Amino acid sequence: MLSIAALVPLLHLLPRASGSAAEAINEAYLPDGFSIQTFSTGHGRTRSLHKLPNGDILLVKAQSRGAERFDDSKVLLFWDDDLDGIADGVHELVPPGHDLTHGIEYVVPENSKDGKGLLLASSDRDVFSWPYTHGDRASSLGRGSVLVEGMNARASSDDLGAYKGHWTRTLALSPGDQKYL
C-alpha cells in the first residue's frame, strides 16, 4: 500500500481554522491504495516543506503571531530511517533570528560551483544561504549569508520592487539548480 505520508509527510502540521488533525485525516478523500498518518506534531506555525535527495524533510517554521511578536522562525530537519511514516528524529538546522516566512530550497552538491550543497530560505525581505550537504543531521547552520536583500523594500508605489506585498516568498530552482526564483 502506498502511504500518502510519503507524499505529504507533515499534513498534521498545516494550520486549520477549526477541528483537530485527526478530524482532517478522517475527512480526507484518498484514492484506493493510499493511506495517511501523522508524521510529527507540535512544531508551531509551520509554513513549507522540502524533501531532500536522501529522503530527509526540511520544514520552515514561521515566526509566531500574537500580542507579543518575536522571531522564533527556524528550519527543522526530520528523518524517518525505518520508513514507517513517523519521524524518527528532528533537529534544529537553522536557529531563530532570520524572520523566515515560507521559501525553502536545496542546491545539490553536484550542481553548485564549489561542489557543496546549499540550503536557501527566505524572509519577506531577504533570501539566506548556508553551506549544507544533505544527510548532515547534527550541524547548526548559524546566521547564514544574505544572497538577495530588500525584496520588500519599496518605499512608495513609484519605486520598483514589492511594496508591502504578501509576507511569504516562494523559492524555486531552475533545472540544474542554477537560477533562483
Short mmCIF file of C-alpha atoms in Angstrom, two decimals:
data_model
loop_
_atom_site.label_atom_id
_atom_site.label_comp_id
_atom_site.label_asym_id
_atom_site.label_seq_id
_atom_site.Cartn_x
_atom_site.Cartn_y
_atom_site.Cartn_z
CA MET A 1 0.00 0.00 0.00
CA LEU A 2 1.35 3.43 -0.94
CA SER A 3 1.29 5.81 2.01
CA ILE A 4 0.27 9.40 1.40
CA ALA A 5 2.60 10.15 4.31
CA ALA A 6 5.46 9.73 1.85
CA LEU A 7 3.97 12.46 -0.35
CA VAL A 8 2.76 14.89 2.29
CA PRO A 9 4.61 13.81 5.41
CA LEU A 10 3.65 16.66 7.71
CA LEU A 11 -0.02 17.23 6.84
CA HIS A 12 -0.78 17.33 10.55
CA LEU A 13 1.36 20.43 10.91
CA LEU A 14 -0.65 22.53 8.49
CA PRO A 15 -2.90 25.05 10.26
CA ARG A 16 -6.67 24.54 10.22
CA ALA A 17 -9.33 27.05 11.02
CA SER A 18 -11.17 24.59 13.26
CA GLY A 19 -11.16 20.93 14.19
CA SER A 20 -8.38 18.54 15.03
CA ALA A 21 -5.80 16.92 12.81
CA ALA A 22 -7.50 13.58 13.46
CA GLU A 23 -10.73 15.04 12.05
CA ALA A 24 -8.88 16.34 8.99
CA ILE A 25 -7.31 12.94 8.40
CA ASN A 26 -10.69 11.19 8.81
CA GLU A 27 -12.32 13.64 6.37
CA ALA A 28 -9.63 13.40 3.70
CA TYR A 29 -10.55 11.68 0.45
CA LEU A 30 -7.84 9.27 -0.60
CA PRO A 31 -7.76 7.09 -3.71
CA ASP A 32 -7.75 3.32 -3.25
CA GLY A 33 -4.35 2.07 -2.13
CA PHE A 34 -3.41 5.28 -0.28
CA SER A 35 -3.27 5.89 3.46
CA ILE A 36 -2.45 8.85 5.69
CA GLN A 37 -0.96 9.21 9.16
CA THR A 38 0.69 11.82 11.37
CA PHE A 39 4.43 12.18 10.74
CA SER A 40 5.26 14.65 13.54
CA THR A 41 3.43 17.18 15.72
CA GLY A 42 3.94 20.17 17.98
CA HIS A 43 6.11 22.43 15.84
CA GLY A 44 4.05 25.61 15.84
CA ARG A 45 3.37 27.76 12.81
CA THR A 46 4.74 25.60 10.02
CA ARG A 47 4.74 27.05 6.51
CA SER A 48 6.68 24.99 3.97
CA LEU A 49 8.26 21.58 3.39
CA HIS A 50 11.08 20.37 1.17
CA LYS A 51 12.19 16.78 0.62
CA LEU A 52 15.98 16.34 0.36
CA PRO A 53 17.60 13.83 -2.03
CA ASN A 54 18.24 11.36 0.82
CA GLY A 55 14.57 11.48 1.92
CA ASP A 56 15.01 13.80 4.91
CA ILE A 57 12.44 16.59 5.21
CA LEU A 58 13.07 20.31 5.78
CA LEU A 59 10.34 22.36 7.46
CA VAL A 60 10.16 26.16 7.69
CA LYS A 61 8.55 27.36 10.90
CA ALA A 62 7.42 30.97 10.55
CA GLN A 63 7.57 33.44 13.41
CA SER A 64 4.81 33.32 16.00
CA ARG A 65 2.00 35.82 15.71
CA GLY A 66 0.15 37.37 18.61
CA ALA A 67 0.24 40.22 21.08
CA GLU A 68 3.97 39.80 21.55
CA ARG A 69 5.67 39.10 18.21
CA PHE A 70 9.08 37.55 18.41
CA ASP A 71 11.22 35.83 15.83
CA ASP A 72 11.18 32.13 16.61
CA SER A 73 11.29 31.22 12.91
CA LYS A 74 13.65 28.35 12.08
CA VAL A 75 14.32 25.42 9.78
CA LEU A 76 13.81 21.95 11.23
CA LEU A 77 15.18 18.73 9.74
CA PHE A 78 13.22 15.46 10.07
CA TRP A 79 14.20 11.92 9.15
CA ASP A 80 12.44 8.56 9.01
CA ASP A 81 15.15 5.89 8.82
CA ASP A 82 12.82 2.93 9.35
CA LEU A 83 10.39 4.23 6.67
CA ASP A 84 7.32 3.70 8.85
CA GLY A 85 5.93 7.16 8.03
CA ILE A 86 6.66 8.55 11.51
CA ALA A 87 9.63 10.84 12.15
CA ASP A 88 12.49 9.09 13.93
CA GLY A 89 14.24 12.36 14.72
CA VAL A 90 14.13 16.12 14.45
CA HIS A 91 16.96 18.65 14.57
CA GLU A 92 17.01 22.45 14.51
CA LEU A 93 19.13 23.12 11.44
CA VAL A 94 18.69 26.91 11.21
CA PRO A 95 18.13 28.72 14.52
CA PRO A 96 15.74 31.65 15.10
CA GLY A 97 16.83 35.11 14.06
CA HIS A 98 16.13 35.25 10.31
CA ASP A 99 12.42 36.15 10.32
CA LEU A 100 11.81 33.24 7.91
CA THR A 101 8.39 33.03 6.33
CA HIS A 102 7.98 30.31 3.73
CA GLY A 103 10.52 29.74 0.96
CA ILE A 104 13.00 26.88 1.16
CA GLU A 105 15.14 25.13 -1.46
CA TYR A 106 18.24 22.96 -1.65
CA VAL A 107 21.01 23.06 -4.27
CA VAL A 108 22.52 19.59 -4.57
CA PRO A 109 26.35 19.44 -4.34
CA GLU A 110 26.84 18.32 -7.95
CA ASN A 111 25.04 21.46 -9.16
CA SER A 112 26.92 24.01 -7.07
CA LYS A 113 30.08 25.78 -8.14
CA ASP A 114 32.12 24.59 -5.17
CA GLY A 115 30.76 21.03 -5.08
CA LYS A 116 28.98 21.60 -1.76
CA GLY A 117 25.26 21.63 -1.10
CA LEU A 118 23.49 24.89 -0.41
CA LEU A 119 20.37 25.49 1.69
CA LEU A 120 18.24 28.53 0.77
CA ALA A 121 15.44 30.05 2.88
CA SER A 122 13.61 33.37 2.72
CA SER A 123 12.00 36.07 4.80
CA ASP A 124 9.71 38.66 3.21
CA ARG A 125 12.80 40.80 2.54
CA ASP A 126 15.82 38.54 2.11
CA VAL A 127 16.99 35.17 0.82
CA PHE A 128 19.58 33.50 3.05
CA SER A 129 22.04 30.75 2.12
CA TRP A 130 24.02 28.22 4.15
CA PRO A 131 26.54 25.60 3.03
CA TYR A 132 24.82 22.28 3.77
CA THR A 133 25.08 18.72 2.49
CA HIS A 134 22.03 16.51 2.84
CA GLY A 135 22.49 13.72 5.35
CA ASP A 136 24.08 16.03 7.96
CA ARG A 137 21.75 15.71 10.94
CA ALA A 138 23.95 17.33 13.59
CA SER A 139 25.09 20.74 12.35
CA SER A 140 23.59 24.03 13.40
CA LEU A 141 23.99 26.32 10.42
CA GLY A 142 24.00 29.62 12.29
CA ARG A 143 23.29 33.02 10.78
CA GLY A 144 23.86 32.30 7.10
CA SER A 145 24.70 34.71 4.29
CA VAL A 146 22.30 37.12 2.64
CA LEU A 147 22.01 36.08 -1.02
CA VAL A 148 19.23 38.52 -2.02
CA GLU A 149 18.16 41.53 0.02
CA GLY A 150 15.43 44.15 0.01
CA MET A 151 12.72 42.18 -1.80
CA ASN A 152 10.01 44.04 0.13
CA ALA A 153 11.79 47.37 0.43
CA ARG A 154 9.82 49.67 -1.86
CA ALA A 155 9.26 52.99 -0.12
CA SER A 156 6.39 54.16 -2.34
CA SER A 157 4.21 52.96 -5.19
CA ASP A 158 6.57 54.74 -7.65
CA ASP A 159 9.61 52.62 -6.71
CA LEU A 160 10.49 49.29 -8.30
CA GLY A 161 10.06 46.16 -6.20
CA ALA A 162 7.37 44.77 -3.94
CA TYR A 163 5.63 47.35 -1.80
CA LYS A 164 4.41 45.77 1.39
CA GLY A 165 3.46 42.69 -0.61
CA HIS A 166 2.42 39.33 0.78
CA TRP A 167 4.68 38.25 3.62
CA THR A 168 5.77 34.91 2.14
CA ARG A 169 8.30 34.35 -0.63
CA THR A 170 8.41 31.07 -2.54
CA LEU A 171 11.78 29.88 -3.79
CA ALA A 172 12.25 27.63 -6.81
CA LEU A 173 15.31 26.45 -8.71
CA SER A 174 15.73 26.15 -12.45
CA PRO A 175 16.82 22.80 -13.93
CA GLY A 176 20.40 22.24 -12.84
CA ASP A 177 19.81 24.42 -9.76
CA GLN A 178 21.49 27.39 -11.44
CA LYS A 179 18.90 30.16 -11.04
CA TYR A 180 16.73 31.13 -8.09
CA LEU A 181 13.19 32.42 -8.48
#
